[in-house]
Amino acid sequence: KDADSSERVLMDMRWGLVPSWFKQDNPSKLQFNTSNCRSDTMLSKSSYKGALLKGKRCVVLADGFYEWQQQSGGKQPYFIYFPQSKDAADKETEGDEEWKGWRLLTMAGIFDCWKPPGEEELLYTYTIITVDASKDVSFIHHRQVRPGKGVAGMPAILDGDEAVRKWLDFAEVPTQEAVKLIQPTENIVFHPVSTFVNNIRNNAPECVAPIELGAKKEVKATPSNKVMLGWLKSSQEGSPQKKENDLPKWTSQFIHTPSPKKTSRDVLQQWLGKQGQPAAKKHKA
């Protein structure tokens, strides 16, 4: 509470926002899904409006996200992410201290703090804001207004440090100005991946490896792909695993089979510790 509003803090949160006003003793009793929040209703729905107006804005970091294209033989998955610079793709990462891989995807989110009745420990939760699909990826998942269902969307992506700074700085950038940042972006790239990713139990580099549609050999070897696969494999080795016993009792039910993290702590800390900004602090919910 006493931190400068421009300071970046890395924190573990549960995906699926639980409003601070929720009175039940267990988050699973929430009657609606709060994993995603549509941008056109985030200032009207009570689940998000209060937190948003109080400046509880966060940035969700990820390698990318998936979208599925309906085809005659089933659904073809695509991996969508920030473009990788040519310099990064051509350079070897092994032994280098500086990160040479693709940019972490920075998605706009809203968070809230919920305290279960009779407990002292807070549960931090978040939702990812969604917008209509950008023109470049709209062919993957054709989006239409459907009666009673509205418009599905892609994550609201904050492109660049300035957009990230404005979204996070709740004291200097008021809500009405910050929400103007929530727009579809065209600065993303994508490639088809194996249906291996369709099984939620699978968490391996093959989930993001590019494939050639219709080809027997799925992985296409290019300098960019080698960088991607090499980084993912090395970052998985020795990744610490979170145990259910280390978590509050009301969060353990949301932890499924632990899986290796694709994004190393060092990469996240590098993103947080930008030159000229206060050093990041790491808190645990």
CSV table of C-alpha atoms in Angstrom, one decimal:
chain,number,residue,atom,x,y,z
A,1,LYS,CA,0.0,0.0,0.0
A,2,ASP,CA,2.9,2.4,0.7
A,3,ALA,CA,4.8,1.6,-2.6
A,4,ASP,CA,5.2,4.1,-5.3
A,5,SER,CA,2.5,3.7,-8.0
A,6,SER,CA,5.2,3.4,-10.7
A,7,GLU,CA,6.9,0.4,-9.0
A,8,ARG,CA,6.4,-3.0,-10.7
A,9,VAL,CA,5.7,-5.9,-8.4
A,10,LEU,CA,5.8,-9.6,-9.5
A,11,MET,CA,3.2,-11.6,-7.8
A,12,ASP,CA,1.5,-15.0,-7.9
A,13,MET,CA,-2.3,-14.8,-8.4
A,14,ARG,CA,-5.1,-17.3,-9.1
A,15,TRP,CA,-6.6,-17.0,-12.6
A,16,GLY,CA,-10.4,-16.2,-12.2
A,17,LEU,CA,-11.2,-13.1,-10.3
A,18,VAL,CA,-13.0,-13.4,-7.0
A,19,PRO,CA,-14.5,-10.0,-6.1
A,20,SER,CA,-13.6,-8.6,-2.7
A,21,TRP,CA,-17.3,-8.4,-1.8
A,22,PHE,CA,-17.9,-12.1,-2.3
A,23,LYS,CA,-19.3,-13.4,1.0
A,24,GLN,CA,-19.1,-17.2,0.6
A,25,ASP,CA,-16.4,-19.2,2.3
A,26,ASN,CA,-15.1,-20.8,-0.9
A,27,PRO,CA,-14.3,-19.3,-4.3
A,28,SER,CA,-15.6,-22.4,-6.1
A,29,LYS,CA,-19.1,-21.2,-5.0
A,30,LEU,CA,-18.9,-18.2,-7.4
A,31,GLN,CA,-21.7,-18.7,-9.8
A,32,PHE,CA,-20.1,-17.3,-12.9
A,33,ASN,CA,-16.8,-17.6,-14.8
A,34,THR,CA,-14.4,-14.7,-14.3
A,35,SER,CA,-11.4,-15.9,-16.2
A,36,ASN,CA,-12.0,-13.4,-18.9
A,37,CYS,CA,-13.6,-9.9,-18.9
A,38,ARG,CA,-15.0,-8.4,-22.0
A,39,SER,CA,-13.7,-4.8,-22.5
A,40,ASP,CA,-17.2,-3.5,-23.4
A,41,THR,CA,-18.7,-4.6,-20.1
A,42,MET,CA,-15.8,-4.2,-17.6
A,43,LEU,CA,-17.0,-0.8,-16.4
A,44,SER,CA,-20.6,-2.0,-15.9
A,45,LYS,CA,-20.3,-5.5,-14.4
A,46,SER,CA,-20.0,-5.4,-10.6
A,47,SER,CA,-17.4,-8.2,-10.6
A,48,TYR,CA,-14.9,-5.9,-12.3
A,49,LYS,CA,-16.1,-2.3,-12.0
A,50,GLY,CA,-15.2,-1.8,-8.4
A,51,ALA,CA,-11.7,-3.2,-8.7
A,52,LEU,CA,-11.0,-1.3,-11.9
A,53,LEU,CA,-12.2,2.0,-10.5
A,54,LYS,CA,-9.9,1.5,-7.5
A,55,GLY,CA,-6.9,1.1,-9.9
A,56,LYS,CA,-6.4,-2.6,-9.4
A,57,ARG,CA,-4.8,-3.1,-12.8
A,58,CYS,CA,-2.3,-5.8,-13.6
A,59,VAL,CA,-0.3,-7.2,-16.5
A,60,VAL,CA,-0.4,-10.9,-17.2
A,61,LEU,CA,2.8,-12.3,-18.6
A,62,ALA,CA,2.8,-15.3,-21.0
A,63,ASP,CA,4.7,-16.7,-23.9
A,64,GLY,CA,1.6,-16.4,-26.0
A,65,PHE,CA,-1.9,-17.8,-26.3
A,66,TYR,CA,-3.7,-20.4,-28.4
A,67,GLU,CA,-6.7,-20.2,-30.8
A,68,TRP,CA,-8.4,-23.0,-32.7
A,69,GLN,CA,-9.6,-23.0,-36.2
A,70,GLN,CA,-12.6,-25.2,-37.0
A,71,GLN,CA,-11.8,-27.5,-39.9
A,72,SER,CA,-13.5,-30.5,-41.5
A,73,GLY,CA,-11.2,-32.9,-39.7
A,74,GLY,CA,-11.4,-31.2,-36.3
A,75,LYS,CA,-9.9,-28.1,-34.7
A,76,GLN,CA,-6.4,-26.9,-35.8
A,77,PRO,CA,-4.6,-25.0,-33.0
A,78,TYR,CA,-2.5,-21.9,-33.6
A,79,PHE,CA,0.1,-20.3,-31.2
A,80,ILE,CA,-0.1,-16.5,-31.2
A,81,TYR,CA,2.7,-14.3,-29.8
A,82,PHE,CA,4.7,-11.2,-30.2
A,83,PRO,CA,7.0,-11.2,-33.3
A,84,GLN,CA,10.6,-12.1,-32.6
A,85,SER,CA,13.2,-9.8,-34.0
A,86,LYS,CA,15.5,-11.1,-36.8
A,87,ASP,CA,18.5,-10.4,-34.6
A,88,ALA,CA,17.1,-12.5,-31.8
A,89,ALA,CA,16.3,-15.3,-34.1
A,90,ASP,CA,19.9,-15.4,-35.6
A,91,LYS,CA,21.8,-15.2,-32.3
A,92,GLU,CA,22.6,-18.2,-30.1
A,93,THR,CA,21.2,-17.9,-26.6
A,94,GLU,CA,23.4,-20.6,-24.9
A,95,GLY,CA,25.8,-19.0,-22.5
A,96,ASP,CA,24.5,-15.5,-23.0
A,97,GLU,CA,23.3,-13.6,-19.9
A,98,GLU,CA,21.0,-11.3,-22.0
A,99,TRP,CA,17.7,-12.7,-23.1
A,100,LYS,CA,17.6,-13.1,-26.9
A,101,GLY,CA,14.2,-14.8,-27.3
A,102,TRP,CA,10.8,-13.4,-28.2
A,103,ARG,CA,9.1,-10.8,-26.1
A,104,LEU,CA,6.9,-11.9,-23.3
A,105,LEU,CA,3.3,-11.3,-24.2
A,106,THR,CA,1.9,-8.5,-22.0
A,107,MET,CA,-1.9,-8.8,-21.5
A,108,ALA,CA,-4.1,-6.3,-19.6
A,109,GLY,CA,-5.8,-7.6,-16.6
A,110,ILE,CA,-7.8,-6.6,-13.5
A,111,PHE,CA,-7.1,-8.1,-10.0
A,112,ASP,CA,-8.8,-8.1,-6.7
A,113,CYS,CA,-8.1,-9.2,-3.1
A,114,TRP,CA,-10.5,-11.6,-1.4
A,115,LYS,CA,-10.4,-12.6,2.3
A,116,PRO,CA,-12.4,-15.7,3.2
A,117,PRO,CA,-14.6,-15.5,6.3
A,118,GLY,CA,-12.6,-16.2,9.4
A,119,GLU,CA,-9.3,-16.2,7.6
A,120,GLU,CA,-6.5,-13.5,7.6
A,121,GLU,CA,-4.6,-14.4,4.5
A,122,LEU,CA,-5.8,-12.7,1.3
A,123,LEU,CA,-6.3,-14.5,-2.0
A,124,TYR,CA,-5.2,-12.4,-5.0
A,125,THR,CA,-7.0,-13.2,-8.2
A,126,TYR,CA,-7.2,-11.8,-11.7
A,127,THR,CA,-9.1,-11.7,-14.9
A,128,ILE,CA,-7.7,-11.2,-18.5
A,129,ILE,CA,-9.5,-8.4,-20.4
A,130,THR,CA,-10.6,-9.5,-23.9
A,131,VAL,CA,-11.3,-7.5,-27.1
A,132,ASP,CA,-12.5,-8.3,-30.6
A,133,ALA,CA,-10.0,-10.2,-32.7
A,134,SER,CA,-7.5,-8.3,-34.7
A,135,LYS,CA,-7.8,-8.4,-38.5
A,136,ASP,CA,-4.8,-10.7,-38.9
A,137,VAL,CA,-6.0,-13.5,-36.7
A,138,SER,CA,-9.7,-13.2,-37.3
A,139,PHE,CA,-9.6,-15.9,-40.0
A,140,ILE,CA,-8.6,-18.5,-37.3
A,141,HIS,CA,-11.7,-18.2,-35.3
A,142,HIS,CA,-14.5,-16.5,-37.1
A,143,ARG,CA,-16.2,-14.2,-34.6
A,144,GLN,CA,-19.9,-13.2,-34.9
A,145,VAL,CA,-22.4,-11.7,-32.7
A,146,ARG,CA,-24.6,-14.6,-31.5
A,147,PRO,CA,-28.0,-14.1,-29.8
A,148,GLY,CA,-27.4,-14.3,-26.0
A,149,LYS,CA,-23.7,-15.0,-26.3
A,150,GLY,CA,-22.2,-11.7,-27.5
A,151,VAL,CA,-18.8,-11.5,-29.2
A,152,ALA,CA,-15.9,-13.8,-28.3
A,153,GLY,CA,-12.5,-12.1,-28.2
A,154,MET,CA,-8.7,-12.3,-27.9
A,155,PRO,CA,-6.7,-11.0,-25.0
A,156,ALA,CA,-6.2,-7.2,-24.8
A,157,ILE,CA,-2.5,-6.9,-25.5
A,158,LEU,CA,-0.4,-4.0,-24.2
A,159,ASP,CA,2.2,-3.4,-26.9
A,160,GLY,CA,5.4,-1.8,-25.6
A,161,ASP,CA,6.8,-0.4,-22.3
A,162,GLU,CA,4.8,2.8,-22.5
A,163,ALA,CA,1.5,1.0,-22.7
A,164,VAL,CA,2.5,-1.2,-19.9
A,165,ARG,CA,3.6,1.7,-17.8
A,166,LYS,CA,0.3,3.6,-18.3
A,167,TRP,CA,-1.8,0.6,-17.5
A,168,LEU,CA,0.1,-0.2,-14.3
A,169,ASP,CA,0.5,3.4,-13.0
A,170,PHE,CA,-2.9,3.7,-11.3
A,171,ALA,CA,-2.1,6.9,-9.5
A,172,GLU,CA,-0.9,9.0,-12.5
A,173,VAL,CA,-3.1,7.5,-15.2
A,174,PRO,CA,-6.9,7.5,-14.3
A,175,THR,CA,-9.2,4.8,-15.3
A,176,GLN,CA,-10.9,6.6,-18.1
A,177,GLU,CA,-7.5,7.3,-19.8
A,178,ALA,CA,-6.2,3.8,-19.1
A,179,VAL,CA,-9.1,2.0,-20.7
A,180,LYS,CA,-8.2,3.7,-24.0
A,181,LEU,CA,-5.2,1.4,-24.1
A,182,ILE,CA,-7.6,-1.6,-24.4
A,183,GLN,CA,-7.6,-2.1,-28.2
A,184,PRO,CA,-6.9,-5.0,-30.6
A,185,THR,CA,-3.3,-5.0,-31.8
A,186,GLU,CA,-2.0,-6.1,-35.2
A,187,ASN,CA,1.6,-6.5,-33.9
A,188,ILE,CA,1.3,-10.2,-33.4
A,189,VAL,CA,2.4,-13.3,-35.3
A,190,PHE,CA,1.2,-16.9,-35.3
A,191,HIS,CA,1.9,-20.4,-36.6
A,192,PRO,CA,0.0,-23.7,-36.5
A,193,VAL,CA,1.1,-26.2,-33.9
A,194,SER,CA,0.4,-29.9,-33.3
A,195,THR,CA,-2.9,-31.1,-31.8
A,196,PHE,CA,-0.6,-32.4,-29.0
A,197,VAL,CA,-1.6,-29.2,-27.2
A,198,ASN,CA,-5.3,-30.1,-27.3
A,199,ASN,CA,-4.7,-32.4,-24.3
A,200,ILE,CA,-4.4,-30.3,-21.1
A,201,ARG,CA,-2.0,-32.8,-19.6
A,202,ASN,CA,0.6,-32.1,-22.2
A,203,ASN,CA,3.1,-29.3,-21.3
A,204,ALA,CA,6.2,-29.6,-23.4
A,205,PRO,CA,8.1,-27.6,-26.1
A,206,GLU,CA,6.1,-29.5,-28.7
A,207,CYS,CA,3.0,-27.4,-27.7
A,208,VAL,CA,4.5,-24.3,-29.4
A,209,ALA,CA,6.7,-25.9,-32.1
A,210,PRO,CA,5.6,-24.8,-35.6
A,211,ILE,CA,4.3,-27.5,-38.0
A,212,GLU,CA,3.7,-27.6,-41.7
A,213,LEU,CA,0.0,-28.3,-42.3
A,214,GLY,CA,-0.5,-31.5,-44.3
A,215,ALA,CA,3.2,-32.6,-43.8
A,216,LYS,CA,4.1,-35.8,-42.2
A,217,LYS,CA,7.1,-34.2,-40.4
A,218,GLU,CA,5.5,-31.7,-38.0
A,219,VAL,CA,8.5,-29.6,-36.7
A,220,LYS,CA,10.0,-27.2,-39.2
A,221,ALA,CA,13.6,-26.6,-38.3
A,222,THR,CA,14.5,-22.9,-38.7
A,223,PRO,CA,16.9,-20.7,-36.7
A,224,SER,CA,13.9,-19.0,-35.0
A,225,ASN,CA,12.3,-22.4,-34.0
A,226,LYS,CA,15.6,-23.7,-32.7
A,227,VAL,CA,15.9,-20.7,-30.4
A,228,MET,CA,12.4,-21.2,-29.2
A,229,LEU,CA,12.7,-25.0,-28.6
A,230,GLY,CA,16.2,-24.6,-27.0
A,231,TRP,CA,15.0,-22.0,-24.6
A,232,LEU,CA,11.9,-23.9,-23.6
A,233,LYS,CA,13.8,-27.1,-22.9
A,234,SER,CA,16.5,-25.4,-20.9
A,235,SER,CA,14.0,-23.3,-18.8
A,236,GLN,CA,12.1,-26.4,-17.9
A,237,GLU,CA,15.1,-28.2,-16.4
A,238,GLY,CA,15.2,-27.6,-12.7
A,239,SER,CA,12.1,-25.5,-12.5
A,240,PRO,CA,10.8,-25.4,-8.9
A,241,GLN,CA,7.4,-27.0,-8.5
A,242,LYS,CA,4.7,-25.6,-6.3
A,243,LYS,CA,3.3,-28.1,-3.8
A,244,GLU,CA,-0.3,-28.1,-2.6
A,245,ASN,CA,0.8,-28.2,1.0
A,246,ASP,CA,2.5,-24.8,0.5
A,247,LEU,CA,-0.7,-23.1,-0.4
A,248,PRO,CA,-3.7,-21.9,1.7
A,249,LYS,CA,-6.3,-24.6,2.1
A,250,TRP,CA,-8.9,-22.8,0.0
A,251,THR,CA,-6.5,-22.6,-3.0
A,252,SER,CA,-5.3,-26.2,-3.1
A,253,GLN,CA,-8.5,-27.3,-5.0
A,254,PHE,CA,-7.5,-25.1,-7.9
A,255,ILE,CA,-4.0,-26.6,-8.3
A,256,HIS,CA,-4.1,-29.4,-10.7
A,257,THR,CA,-1.1,-31.6,-11.8
A,258,PRO,CA,2.0,-29.3,-11.3
A,259,SER,CA,3.7,-28.6,-14.6
A,260,PRO,CA,7.1,-27.0,-15.4
A,261,LYS,CA,7.1,-23.3,-16.0
A,262,LYS,CA,8.0,-22.2,-19.5
A,263,THR,CA,9.1,-18.8,-18.4
A,264,SER,CA,12.1,-18.6,-16.0
A,265,ARG,CA,12.2,-16.3,-13.1
A,266,ASP,CA,15.3,-14.6,-14.5
A,267,VAL,CA,13.4,-13.6,-17.6
A,268,LEU,CA,10.5,-12.1,-15.6
A,269,GLN,CA,12.9,-10.3,-13.3
A,270,GLN,CA,14.6,-8.8,-16.3
A,271,TRP,CA,11.3,-7.6,-17.6
A,272,LEU,CA,10.4,-6.1,-14.2
A,273,GLY,CA,13.8,-4.5,-13.5
A,274,LYS,CA,13.9,-2.0,-16.3
A,275,GLN,CA,16.7,0.5,-16.2
A,276,GLY,CA,15.7,3.7,-14.4
A,277,GLN,CA,12.8,2.0,-12.6
A,278,PRO,CA,12.7,1.0,-8.9
A,279,ALA,CA,13.9,-2.6,-8.3
A,280,ALA,CA,11.0,-5.1,-8.4
A,281,LYS,CA,9.9,-6.8,-5.3
A,282,LYS,CA,8.5,-10.3,-5.3
A,283,HIS,CA,5.6,-11.1,-3.1
A,284,LYS,CA,3.7,-14.4,-2.7
A,285,ALA,CA,-0.1,-14.5,-2.3
